[in-house]
Short mmCIF file of the C-alpha atoms (twelve columns), coordinates in Angstrom:
data_MODEL
# 
_entry.id   MODEL 
# 
loop_
_atom_site.group_PDB 
_atom_site.id 
_atom_site.type_symbol 
_atom_site.label_atom_id 
_atom_site.label_alt_id 
_atom_site.label_comp_id 
_atom_site.label_asym_id 
_atom_site.label_seq_id 
_atom_site.Cartn_x 
_atom_site.Cartn_y 
_atom_site.Cartn_z 
_atom_site.pdbx_PDB_model_num 
ATOM 1   C CA . MET A 1   74.046 87.834 100.786 1 
ATOM 2   C CA . SER A 2   75.310 85.270 103.246 1 
ATOM 3   C CA . GLU A 3   76.661 82.152 102.346 1 
ATOM 4   C CA . LEU A 4   74.023 80.150 104.459 1 
ATOM 5   C CA . LEU A 5   71.349 81.900 102.839 1 
ATOM 6   C CA . ILE A 6   72.709 81.052 99.401  1 
ATOM 7   C CA . LYS A 7   72.771 77.579 100.247 1 
ATOM 8   C CA . SER A 8   69.307 77.503 101.882 1 
ATOM 9   C CA . ALA A 9   67.617 79.181 99.168  1 
ATOM 10  C CA . SER A 10  69.315 77.350 96.046  1 
ATOM 11  C CA . PRO A 11  66.885 75.870 93.845  1 
ATOM 12  C CA . GLU A 12  68.438 72.442 94.529  1 
ATOM 13  C CA . ASN A 13  67.925 72.834 98.184  1 
ATOM 14  C CA . LEU A 14  64.391 74.091 97.910  1 
ATOM 15  C CA . ASN A 15  63.623 71.103 95.404  1 
ATOM 16  C CA . ARG A 16  64.805 68.609 98.015  1 
ATOM 17  C CA . ALA A 17  62.634 70.343 100.777 1 
ATOM 18  C CA . TRP A 18  59.547 70.422 98.218  1 
ATOM 19  C CA . ARG A 19  59.860 66.582 97.946  1 
ATOM 20  C CA . LYS A 20  59.374 66.292 101.461 1 
ATOM 21  C CA . HIS A 21  56.053 68.009 101.655 1 
ATOM 22  C CA . ARG A 22  54.528 67.596 98.125  1 
ATOM 23  C CA . SER A 23  51.818 65.103 99.333  1 
ATOM 24  C CA . GLU A 24  50.616 67.586 101.603 1 
ATOM 25  C CA . LYS A 25  46.905 68.866 101.095 1 
ATOM 26  C CA . THR A 26  47.402 72.552 102.042 1 
ATOM 27  C CA . VAL A 27  47.759 75.454 99.768  1 
ATOM 28  C CA . TRP A 28  50.858 76.718 98.266  1 
ATOM 29  C CA . ILE A 29  49.962 80.265 99.207  1 
ATOM 30  C CA . THR A 30  46.564 82.039 99.962  1 
ATOM 31  C CA . GLY A 31  44.521 81.800 96.806  1 
ATOM 32  C CA . LEU A 32  46.947 79.223 94.976  1 
ATOM 33  C CA . SER A 33  46.244 75.581 95.876  1 
ATOM 34  C CA . ARG A 34  48.998 72.784 95.622  1 
ATOM 35  C CA . LYS A 35  47.026 71.366 92.733  1 
ATOM 36  C CA . GLU A 36  47.060 74.508 90.835  1 
ATOM 37  C CA . MET A 37  50.844 75.528 91.168  1 
ATOM 38  C CA . GLU A 38  52.343 71.873 90.602  1 
ATOM 39  C CA . PRO A 39  52.248 72.444 86.755  1 
ATOM 40  C CA . ASN A 40  54.448 75.406 87.181  1 
ATOM 41  C CA . LEU A 41  56.475 73.983 90.032  1 
ATOM 42  C CA . ALA A 42  59.769 75.259 88.747  1 
ATOM 43  C CA . PHE A 43  58.573 78.801 88.494  1 
ATOM 44  C CA . HIS A 44  57.334 78.724 91.988  1 
ATOM 45  C CA . LEU A 45  60.300 77.248 93.523  1 
ATOM 46  C CA . LEU A 46  62.602 79.790 91.388  1 
ATOM 47  C CA . LYS A 47  60.560 82.598 92.645  1 
ATOM 48  C CA . LEU A 48  60.715 81.525 96.243  1 
ATOM 49  C CA . SER A 49  64.522 81.228 95.735  1 
ATOM 50  C CA . GLU A 50  64.766 84.657 94.331  1 
ATOM 51  C CA . ASP A 51  62.487 86.294 96.958  1 
ATOM 52  C CA . LEU A 52  64.535 84.497 99.905  1 
ATOM 53  C CA . ARG A 53  67.759 85.730 98.226  1 
ATOM 54  C CA . LYS A 54  66.826 89.370 97.605  1 
ATOM 55  C CA . GLY A 55  64.857 89.604 101.030 1 
ATOM 56  C CA . ARG A 56  61.626 89.962 99.460  1 
ATOM 57  C CA . TYR A 57  60.315 87.045 101.200 1 
ATOM 58  C CA . LYS A 58  57.543 87.443 103.690 1 
ATOM 59  C CA . PRO A 59  55.737 84.579 105.572 1 
ATOM 60  C CA . GLU A 60  52.035 84.122 104.743 1 
ATOM 61  C CA . GLN A 61  49.390 84.577 107.654 1 
ATOM 62  C CA . VAL A 62  49.490 81.682 109.781 1 
ATOM 63  C CA . ARG A 63  46.124 80.172 110.721 1 
ATOM 64  C CA . PHE A 64  45.718 79.171 114.400 1 
ATOM 65  C CA . PHE A 65  43.314 76.530 115.873 1 
ATOM 66  C CA . PRO A 66  43.204 75.091 119.391 1 
ATOM 67  C CA . VAL A 67  43.405 71.361 120.243 1 
ATOM 68  C CA . SER A 68  42.538 69.675 123.341 1 
ATOM 69  C CA . LYS A 69  45.125 68.553 125.761 1 
ATOM 70  C CA . GLY A 70  45.156 65.343 127.779 1 
ATOM 71  C CA . ASP A 71  44.972 67.490 131.091 1 
ATOM 72  C CA . GLY A 72  41.602 69.323 129.816 1 
ATOM 73  C CA . GLY A 73  43.491 72.391 128.709 1 
ATOM 74  C CA . GLN A 74  43.991 73.622 125.085 1 
ATOM 75  C CA . ARG A 75  47.096 74.044 122.894 1 
ATOM 76  C CA . ILE A 76  47.333 76.575 120.190 1 
ATOM 77  C CA . ILE A 77  48.625 74.784 116.960 1 
ATOM 78  C CA . SER A 78  49.718 77.011 113.829 1 
ATOM 79  C CA . ALA A 79  49.000 75.792 110.396 1 
ATOM 80  C CA . LEU A 80  51.622 77.064 107.653 1 
ATOM 81  C CA . CYS A 81  51.099 77.336 103.985 1 
ATOM 82  C CA . LEU A 82  52.949 75.042 101.640 1 
ATOM 83  C CA . ARG A 83  55.601 77.637 100.485 1 
ATOM 84  C CA . ASP A 84  56.555 78.374 103.955 1 
ATOM 85  C CA . LYS A 85  56.938 74.855 105.083 1 
ATOM 86  C CA . VAL A 86  59.245 74.359 102.075 1 
ATOM 87  C CA . ALA A 87  61.116 77.449 102.969 1 
ATOM 88  C CA . GLN A 88  61.609 76.474 106.619 1 
ATOM 89  C CA . SER A 89  62.700 73.007 105.746 1 
ATOM 90  C CA . ALA A 90  65.323 74.303 103.151 1 
ATOM 91  C CA . VAL A 91  66.752 76.453 106.165 1 
ATOM 92  C CA . LEU A 92  66.522 73.517 108.443 1 
ATOM 93  C CA . SER A 93  68.560 71.426 106.263 1 
ATOM 94  C CA . VAL A 94  71.299 73.846 106.605 1 
ATOM 95  C CA . ILE A 95  71.496 74.664 110.142 1 
ATOM 96  C CA . GLN A 96  70.618 71.227 111.297 1 
ATOM 97  C CA . PRO A 97  74.271 70.123 110.907 1 
ATOM 98  C CA . MET A 98  75.424 73.030 112.890 1 
ATOM 99  C CA . ALA A 99  73.052 72.485 115.933 1 
ATOM 100 C CA . GLU A 100 73.877 68.599 115.852 1 
ATOM 101 C CA . ALA A 101 77.515 69.326 116.366 1 
ATOM 102 C CA . VAL A 102 76.832 71.142 119.707 1 
ATOM 103 C CA . PHE A 103 73.791 69.151 121.190 1 
ATOM 104 C CA . HIS A 104 74.305 67.072 124.129 1 
ATOM 105 C CA . ASP A 105 74.308 63.218 123.681 1 
ATOM 106 C CA . PHE A 106 71.300 62.892 126.092 1 
ATOM 107 C CA . SER A 107 68.916 64.806 124.128 1 
ATOM 108 C CA . PHE A 108 67.016 62.637 121.989 1 
ATOM 109 C CA . GLY A 109 63.802 64.450 120.735 1 
ATOM 110 C CA . TYR A 110 63.359 65.397 117.079 1 
ATOM 111 C CA . ARG A 111 66.886 64.247 116.144 1 
ATOM 112 C CA . ARG A 112 68.184 62.260 113.247 1 
ATOM 113 C CA . ASN A 113 68.956 58.705 114.167 1 
ATOM 114 C CA . ARG A 114 67.645 58.848 117.641 1 
ATOM 115 C CA . ASN A 115 64.406 57.697 119.039 1 
ATOM 116 C CA . ILE A 116 62.449 56.787 122.044 1 
ATOM 117 C CA . ASP A 117 63.631 53.106 122.355 1 
ATOM 118 C CA . MET A 118 67.218 54.755 122.470 1 
ATOM 119 C CA . ALA A 119 66.390 57.057 125.159 1 
ATOM 120 C CA . LEU A 120 64.781 54.264 127.246 1 
ATOM 121 C CA . ALA A 121 67.781 52.181 126.739 1 
ATOM 122 C CA . LYS A 122 69.874 54.874 128.219 1 
ATOM 123 C CA . CYS A 123 67.346 55.075 131.208 1 
ATOM 124 C CA . ARG A 124 67.908 51.413 131.974 1 
ATOM 125 C CA . GLU A 125 71.730 51.938 131.736 1 
ATOM 126 C CA . PHE A 126 71.548 54.818 134.283 1 
ATOM 127 C CA . MET A 127 69.453 52.698 136.568 1 
ATOM 128 C CA . LEU A 128 71.948 49.645 136.459 1 
ATOM 129 C CA . CYS A 129 74.513 52.014 137.446 1 
ATOM 130 C CA . GLY A 130 72.791 52.534 140.791 1 
ATOM 131 C CA . THR A 131 70.867 55.741 140.260 1 
ATOM 132 C CA . GLN A 132 67.590 54.384 141.755 1 
ATOM 133 C CA . TRP A 133 65.762 57.837 142.202 1 
ATOM 134 C CA . VAL A 134 64.551 60.301 139.655 1 
ATOM 135 C CA . VAL A 135 63.130 63.569 139.250 1 
ATOM 136 C CA . ASP A 136 60.046 63.122 136.999 1 
ATOM 137 C CA . ALA A 137 59.781 66.636 135.528 1 
ATOM 138 C CA . ASP A 138 57.135 68.517 133.699 1 
ATOM 139 C CA . ILE A 139 57.824 72.120 132.598 1 
ATOM 140 C CA . LYS A 140 54.677 74.241 132.653 1 
ATOM 141 C CA . GLY A 141 53.485 75.438 129.107 1 
ATOM 142 C CA . PHE A 142 56.913 74.727 127.632 1 
ATOM 143 C CA . PHE A 143 56.185 75.497 123.991 1 
ATOM 144 C CA . ASP A 144 54.006 78.470 124.740 1 
ATOM 145 C CA . ASN A 145 56.337 80.242 127.401 1 
ATOM 146 C CA . ILE A 146 59.844 80.349 125.573 1 
ATOM 147 C CA . PRO A 147 60.630 83.975 125.286 1 
ATOM 148 C CA . HIS A 148 61.785 85.189 121.644 1 
ATOM 149 C CA . GLY A 149 64.436 87.558 122.787 1 
ATOM 150 C CA . PRO A 150 66.538 84.941 124.782 1 
ATOM 151 C CA . LEU A 151 65.952 82.255 122.216 1 
ATOM 152 C CA . MET A 152 67.037 84.303 119.500 1 
ATOM 153 C CA . LYS A 153 70.193 85.395 121.506 1 
ATOM 154 C CA . LYS A 154 70.948 81.483 121.552 1 
ATOM 155 C CA . VAL A 155 70.214 81.056 118.031 1 
ATOM 156 C CA . LYS A 156 72.547 83.866 116.797 1 
ATOM 157 C CA . ALA A 157 75.012 82.670 118.990 1 
ATOM 158 C CA . LEU A 158 75.078 79.325 116.916 1 
ATOM 159 C CA . ILE A 159 74.269 80.342 113.452 1 
ATOM 160 C CA . LYS A 160 76.088 83.707 113.321 1 
ATOM 161 C CA . ASP A 161 74.283 84.462 109.980 1 
ATOM 162 C CA . ASN A 162 72.104 87.838 110.091 1 
ATOM 163 C CA . ASP A 163 70.220 86.818 107.004 1 
ATOM 164 C CA . VAL A 164 69.061 83.327 108.210 1 
ATOM 165 C CA . CYS A 165 68.399 84.728 111.743 1 
ATOM 166 C CA . THR A 166 66.207 87.492 110.254 1 
ATOM 167 C CA . LEU A 167 64.157 84.717 108.497 1 
ATOM 168 C CA . ILE A 168 63.742 82.810 111.734 1 
ATOM 169 C CA . GLU A 169 62.592 85.973 113.467 1 
ATOM 170 C CA . LYS A 170 59.998 86.559 110.884 1 
ATOM 171 C CA . TRP A 171 58.816 82.950 111.392 1 
ATOM 172 C CA . LEU A 172 58.507 83.255 114.833 1 
ATOM 173 C CA . ASP A 173 56.664 86.497 114.721 1 
ATOM 174 C CA . SER A 174 53.891 85.098 112.163 1 
ATOM 175 C CA . GLY A 175 53.655 81.863 113.773 1 
ATOM 176 C CA . THR A 176 53.044 82.900 117.228 1 
ATOM 177 C CA . TYR A 177 49.471 83.506 118.718 1 
ATOM 178 C CA . LYS A 178 49.375 87.170 120.041 1 
ATOM 179 C CA . ARG A 179 48.482 87.660 123.368 1 
ATOM 180 C CA . GLY A 180 48.040 91.365 123.403 1 
ATOM 181 C CA . PHE A 181 49.602 94.422 122.273 1 
ATOM 182 C CA . LEU A 182 51.826 95.021 125.268 1 
ATOM 183 C CA . ALA A 183 52.467 91.258 125.902 1 
ATOM 184 C CA . ARG A 184 56.041 89.796 125.749 1 
ATOM 185 C CA . ALA A 185 56.853 88.048 122.614 1 
ATOM 186 C CA . LYS A 186 57.191 84.334 123.626 1 
ATOM 187 C CA . GLY A 187 56.178 80.980 122.531 1 
ATOM 188 C CA . ILE A 188 57.472 78.486 119.757 1 
ATOM 189 C CA . PRO A 189 54.685 78.020 117.142 1 
ATOM 190 C CA . GLN A 190 53.699 74.336 117.286 1 
ATOM 191 C CA . GLY A 191 53.176 73.264 113.839 1 
ATOM 192 C CA . SER A 192 56.173 74.865 112.425 1 
ATOM 193 C CA . ILE A 193 59.029 72.949 110.728 1 
ATOM 194 C CA . LEU A 194 61.471 74.764 112.755 1 
ATOM 195 C CA . SER A 195 59.898 74.353 116.164 1 
ATOM 196 C CA . PRO A 196 61.737 71.263 117.265 1 
ATOM 197 C CA . ILE A 197 65.091 72.375 116.481 1 
ATOM 198 C CA . LEU A 198 64.561 75.858 118.270 1 
ATOM 199 C CA . CYS A 199 63.253 73.962 121.186 1 
ATOM 200 C CA . ASN A 200 66.558 72.089 121.375 1 
ATOM 201 C CA . ILE A 201 68.536 75.121 120.658 1 
ATOM 202 C CA . TYR A 202 66.934 76.728 123.527 1 
ATOM 203 C CA . MET A 203 67.268 73.922 125.953 1 
ATOM 204 C CA . ASN A 204 70.966 73.050 125.035 1 
ATOM 205 C CA . ASP A 205 72.747 74.926 127.752 1 
ATOM 206 C CA . PHE A 206 70.235 73.327 130.365 1 
ATOM 207 C CA . ASP A 207 71.322 69.931 129.137 1 
ATOM 208 C CA . TRP A 208 75.010 70.901 129.381 1 
ATOM 209 C CA . GLU A 209 74.347 72.537 132.808 1 
ATOM 210 C CA . LEU A 210 73.011 69.327 134.196 1 
ATOM 211 C CA . SER A 211 75.765 67.255 132.850 1 
ATOM 212 C CA . SER A 212 78.306 69.713 134.460 1 
ATOM 213 C CA . LYS A 213 76.658 69.038 137.802 1 
ATOM 214 C CA . ASN A 214 76.924 65.298 137.102 1 
ATOM 215 C CA . LEU A 215 73.272 64.756 137.014 1 
ATOM 216 C CA . PRO A 216 72.512 61.981 134.551 1 
ATOM 217 C CA . PHE A 217 69.193 62.775 132.602 1 
ATOM 218 C CA . LEU A 218 67.119 62.326 129.450 1 
ATOM 219 C CA . ARG A 219 65.481 64.933 127.503 1 
ATOM 220 C CA . TYR A 220 63.107 64.554 124.900 1 
ATOM 221 C CA . ALA A 221 62.027 67.999 123.822 1 
ATOM 222 C CA . ASP A 222 60.026 69.303 126.936 1 
ATOM 223 C CA . ASP A 223 59.697 65.788 128.644 1 
ATOM 224 C CA . PHE A 224 62.935 65.085 130.830 1 
ATOM 225 C CA . ILE A 225 63.869 62.785 133.594 1 
ATOM 226 C CA . VAL A 226 66.880 63.317 135.982 1 
ATOM 227 C CA . PHE A 227 68.417 60.256 137.968 1 
ATOM 228 C CA . ALA A 228 70.114 60.468 141.337 1 
ATOM 229 C CA . LYS A 229 71.323 57.725 143.715 1 
ATOM 230 C CA . THR A 230 69.416 58.913 146.758 1 
ATOM 231 C CA . LYS A 231 66.183 60.576 147.383 1 
ATOM 232 C CA . GLU A 232 67.934 63.541 149.029 1 
ATOM 233 C CA . ASP A 233 69.941 63.863 146.143 1 
ATOM 234 C CA . ALA A 234 66.928 63.970 143.785 1 
ATOM 235 C CA . LEU A 235 65.124 66.512 145.901 1 
ATOM 236 C CA . LYS A 236 68.168 68.878 145.748 1 
ATOM 237 C CA . ALA A 237 68.302 68.275 141.950 1 
ATOM 238 C CA . MET A 238 64.790 69.117 141.598 1 
ATOM 239 C CA . ASP A 239 65.324 72.338 143.569 1 
ATOM 240 C CA . TYR A 240 68.218 73.226 141.313 1 
ATOM 241 C CA . ILE A 241 66.511 72.376 138.226 1 
ATOM 242 C CA . GLY A 242 63.522 74.584 139.178 1 
ATOM 243 C CA . LYS A 243 65.892 77.666 139.937 1 
ATOM 244 C CA . TYR A 244 67.777 77.248 136.664 1 
ATOM 245 C CA . LEU A 245 64.754 76.855 134.330 1 
ATOM 246 C CA . LYS A 246 63.644 80.267 135.911 1 
ATOM 247 C CA . ARG A 247 66.667 81.815 134.346 1 
ATOM 248 C CA . LEU A 248 65.406 80.644 130.995 1 
ATOM 249 C CA . GLY A 249 61.821 82.272 131.587 1 
ATOM 250 C CA . LEU A 250 60.420 78.682 132.303 1 
ATOM 251 C CA . GLU A 251 59.027 76.826 135.416 1 
ATOM 252 C CA . LEU A 252 58.281 73.612 136.676 1 
ATOM 253 C CA . ASN A 253 54.641 72.293 136.859 1 
ATOM 254 C CA . MET A 254 54.809 71.211 140.373 1 
ATOM 255 C CA . LYS A 255 51.593 69.395 140.068 1 
ATOM 256 C CA . LYS A 256 53.164 67.038 137.456 1 
ATOM 257 C CA . THR A 257 56.714 67.042 138.772 1 
ATOM 258 C CA . ARG A 258 57.800 64.627 141.418 1 
ATOM 259 C CA . VAL A 259 60.753 62.635 142.877 1 
ATOM 260 C CA . ALA A 260 60.166 59.053 143.190 1 
ATOM 261 C CA . GLN A 261 61.983 55.712 142.927 1 
ATOM 262 C CA . ALA A 262 62.996 54.602 139.437 1 
ATOM 263 C CA . GLY A 263 61.001 51.646 138.066 1 
ATOM 264 C CA . PRO A 264 57.662 50.688 136.579 1 
ATOM 265 C CA . GLY A 265 55.794 53.310 138.627 1 
ATOM 266 C CA . ILE A 266 57.306 55.825 136.414 1 
ATOM 267 C CA . VAL A 267 56.087 56.407 133.081 1 
ATOM 268 C CA . PHE A 268 58.560 58.403 130.592 1 
ATOM 269 C CA . LEU A 269 57.664 58.943 126.861 1 
ATOM 270 C CA . GLY A 270 54.430 56.680 127.393 1 
ATOM 271 C CA . ARG A 271 56.593 53.724 128.414 1 
ATOM 272 C CA . LYS A 272 57.196 52.295 132.079 1 
ATOM 273 C CA . LEU A 273 60.636 52.394 133.255 1 
ATOM 274 C CA . PRO A 274 62.006 48.856 133.761 1 
ATOM 275 C CA . LYS A 275 62.443 47.036 137.151 1 
ATOM 276 C CA . ILE A 276 66.072 46.626 138.017 1 
ATOM 277 C CA . LYS A 277 66.749 43.823 140.387 1 
ATOM 278 C CA . LYS A 278 69.050 44.957 143.101 1 
# 
C-alpha cells in the first residue's frame, strides 16, 4: 500500500473530509441516508478507510442530469453520493499541495487563497504595462472534451502513485456520461470534488507554454485571456493558442473567441476590464 493512499485513507483525514460535507442532504450510499448513517458515523468512516486501503472501494453509481447553459445548450452535471464526496475530498487534501507546487502563478481558478478580484488586479497590471490588445478566448465544450488518456498521463506524471491514480481513474470512469460503446473516454465530471484540480493539472502545461512564449495571460479554469501589445501580436497569439489546444484534444470556440482592444468592452469572469488612460 502506498504512502499517499495511507495518508488519504487515514481515519483522521476522512473525518476532516466528512466535516466539509456533513451538512449536505445527499445519501451516504444508495439505500442509506445521511441521517441514518450519522449515529454510526465512526463505523462508516472506518469502513471507508479500510475499503480504500485494501482496494475494495468502488464508487457508487453516479446520477447525471442536464442543466441549461446561457447559450441555450445543455451541460451534464454529475451527482455523487456522500461517501464518494468524502473519499474524493480526502484524496484532494493530499494531492493538492503537490499540484500547487507546480501550478503557474497566472492560474487563478479553484485554488486556495486566489480569487476573481486577484485575477482582475493582474489584468489591470498587464494593461498598465502597455499590453492594450487581448485574445478573449473560449474553449469549446471544455469540461466535456478533456480526453481521459492524456489527462491520466499528466496526473501520473505529477502524483507518481499507482494506488491513488487508480482511484482517480475509477472516479473519472464512473462520473463521466457515457456517449456510446465505441466512443473515446473523455470529459471531466462536473459536480465531482476532484474536477477543478484535474482541470488545472491538464491545463498546467498550456499555462507554462504561454509563459515560455512571453504571452501574458490569466486563466480561471476554462476562461482565459491573453494580452499583447499590438493587434498583430494578438492575432498571432490566437493562432498559436488554437494550434496548441488541438494538441490537447481541445479547440477554440471561434464564435466566442475574438481579438479586441483591452478595456470595458471586454468582460472577463463577469467583470468589465478597466479603462486605462494612455
